[in-house]
XYZ file of C-alpha atoms in Angstrom:
129
model
C -20.898 -8.174 -5.194
C -23.168 -11.346 -2.364
C -23.325 -9.497 0.743
C -21.030 -12.292 2.309
C -18.805 -11.160 0.255
C -18.203 -8.163 -0.449
C -18.376 -8.521 3.899
C -15.245 -10.655 3.516
C -13.627 -8.172 0.800
C -14.217 -5.361 3.194
C -12.565 -7.304 5.333
C -9.298 -7.581 3.447
C -9.330 -4.445 2.413
C -9.391 -2.565 6.028
C -6.652 -5.396 7.391
C -4.085 -4.755 4.822
C -5.059 -0.996 4.083
C -4.515 -0.246 8.217
C -1.334 -2.482 8.923
C 0.341 -1.306 5.042
C -0.263 2.597 6.705
C -0.076 1.800 10.020
C 1.735 -0.398 10.891
C 4.811 0.714 8.332
C 3.922 3.567 6.703
C 3.712 5.503 10.131
C 6.825 4.525 11.176
C 8.586 5.858 8.084
C 6.116 9.579 7.295
C 7.024 10.116 11.329
C 10.647 8.885 12.236
C 14.323 9.403 10.977
C 14.378 9.297 6.637
C 17.730 9.531 6.068
C 18.016 5.859 6.700
C 15.879 4.992 4.047
C 17.066 7.001 1.950
C 19.744 5.627 1.807
C 18.468 1.708 0.843
C 16.670 4.008 -1.797
C 20.102 4.967 -3.101
C 21.259 2.044 -2.821
C 18.733 1.024 -5.136
C 20.045 3.603 -7.702
C 16.940 5.943 -7.454
C 17.835 9.161 -8.096
C 16.715 11.671 -5.493
C 16.570 8.589 -2.924
C 14.915 11.593 -0.250
C 12.012 12.330 -2.647
C 11.525 8.804 -3.422
C 11.576 7.553 0.248
C 8.851 10.197 0.749
C 7.100 8.772 -2.565
C 7.253 5.246 -1.444
C 6.535 6.527 2.311
C 3.781 8.053 1.351
C 2.637 5.877 -0.506
C 2.763 3.160 2.577
C 0.952 5.659 4.843
C -1.811 7.773 3.092
C -2.304 4.538 -0.256
C -2.870 2.021 2.862
C -5.810 4.091 4.845
C -7.448 5.366 1.720
C -7.269 1.918 0.158
C -8.722 1.322 4.146
C -11.666 3.157 4.005
C -12.102 2.745 0.658
C -11.535 6.553 -0.877
C -9.550 7.077 -4.465
C -9.012 3.263 -3.885
C -8.006 1.978 -6.626
C -5.638 4.516 -7.552
C -4.313 4.495 -3.902
C -3.620 0.333 -3.992
C -1.761 1.052 -7.175
C 0.972 3.525 -5.543
C 0.948 0.846 -2.306
C 1.763 -1.468 -5.296
C 4.490 -0.139 -7.039
C 5.925 -0.020 -3.695
C 5.719 -3.779 -3.029
C 7.464 -4.402 -6.490
C 9.816 -2.319 -4.944
C 9.973 -3.898 -2.105
C 10.067 -7.253 -3.486
C 12.464 -6.503 -5.583
C 14.984 -4.691 -3.444
C 14.135 -8.786 -1.226
C 14.694 -10.829 -4.627
C 17.860 -12.320 -3.298
C 16.925 -12.792 0.244
C 15.238 -15.689 1.890
C 11.860 -15.936 1.694
C 10.630 -14.795 4.761
C 11.655 -11.546 4.000
C 9.749 -10.544 0.739
C 7.097 -12.367 1.568
C 5.342 -9.520 2.703
C 6.345 -7.390 0.075
C 4.199 -10.556 -1.840
C 1.272 -10.077 -0.263
C 0.829 -6.331 -0.011
C 1.480 -6.530 -3.528
C -1.178 -9.587 -4.589
C -3.911 -7.451 -1.968
C -3.589 -4.285 -3.685
C -3.652 -5.955 -7.069
C -6.448 -7.002 -6.294
C -7.643 -4.117 -4.746
C -7.080 -2.386 -8.390
C -8.791 -5.390 -10.253
C -12.216 -5.862 -7.641
C -12.424 -1.556 -6.172
C -13.513 -0.910 -3.503
C -16.573 -2.433 -2.934
C -20.170 -1.680 -1.319
C -18.829 -0.479 1.641
C -16.857 2.066 1.002
C -16.332 5.653 0.961
C -16.122 5.420 -2.637
C -19.332 3.642 -3.157
C -21.389 6.274 -1.191
C -19.611 8.945 -3.439
C -20.927 6.657 -6.712
C -24.247 6.868 -4.674
C -24.937 10.526 -3.726
C -23.847 11.590 -7.539
């Protein structure tokens, strides 16, 4: 990956990771989970509170891990799966309601394919090993 490409990819990874983690996940993990759990139950998931916490942590921790580039591919997989469920949830809504889940899903899928890049904690750990 060339210098400018690596820098551009880092910018995408950090911005999407931080906005997912802090903009969406944090409000769920720090707030009342009961409303979100009801929505999860409406999707037919068993143990809705458990899966609400899983989705919330996938957004919060997964987003932060993607942003710093640590355990990047697994974190993006969890966050991406959560966005896939969100996309399914909004499938009958106007496009504007599903657009954000689609954007996060696309970036998380790209992170799974490409990895974190050279400006990440994953790359730093590989260089030390």
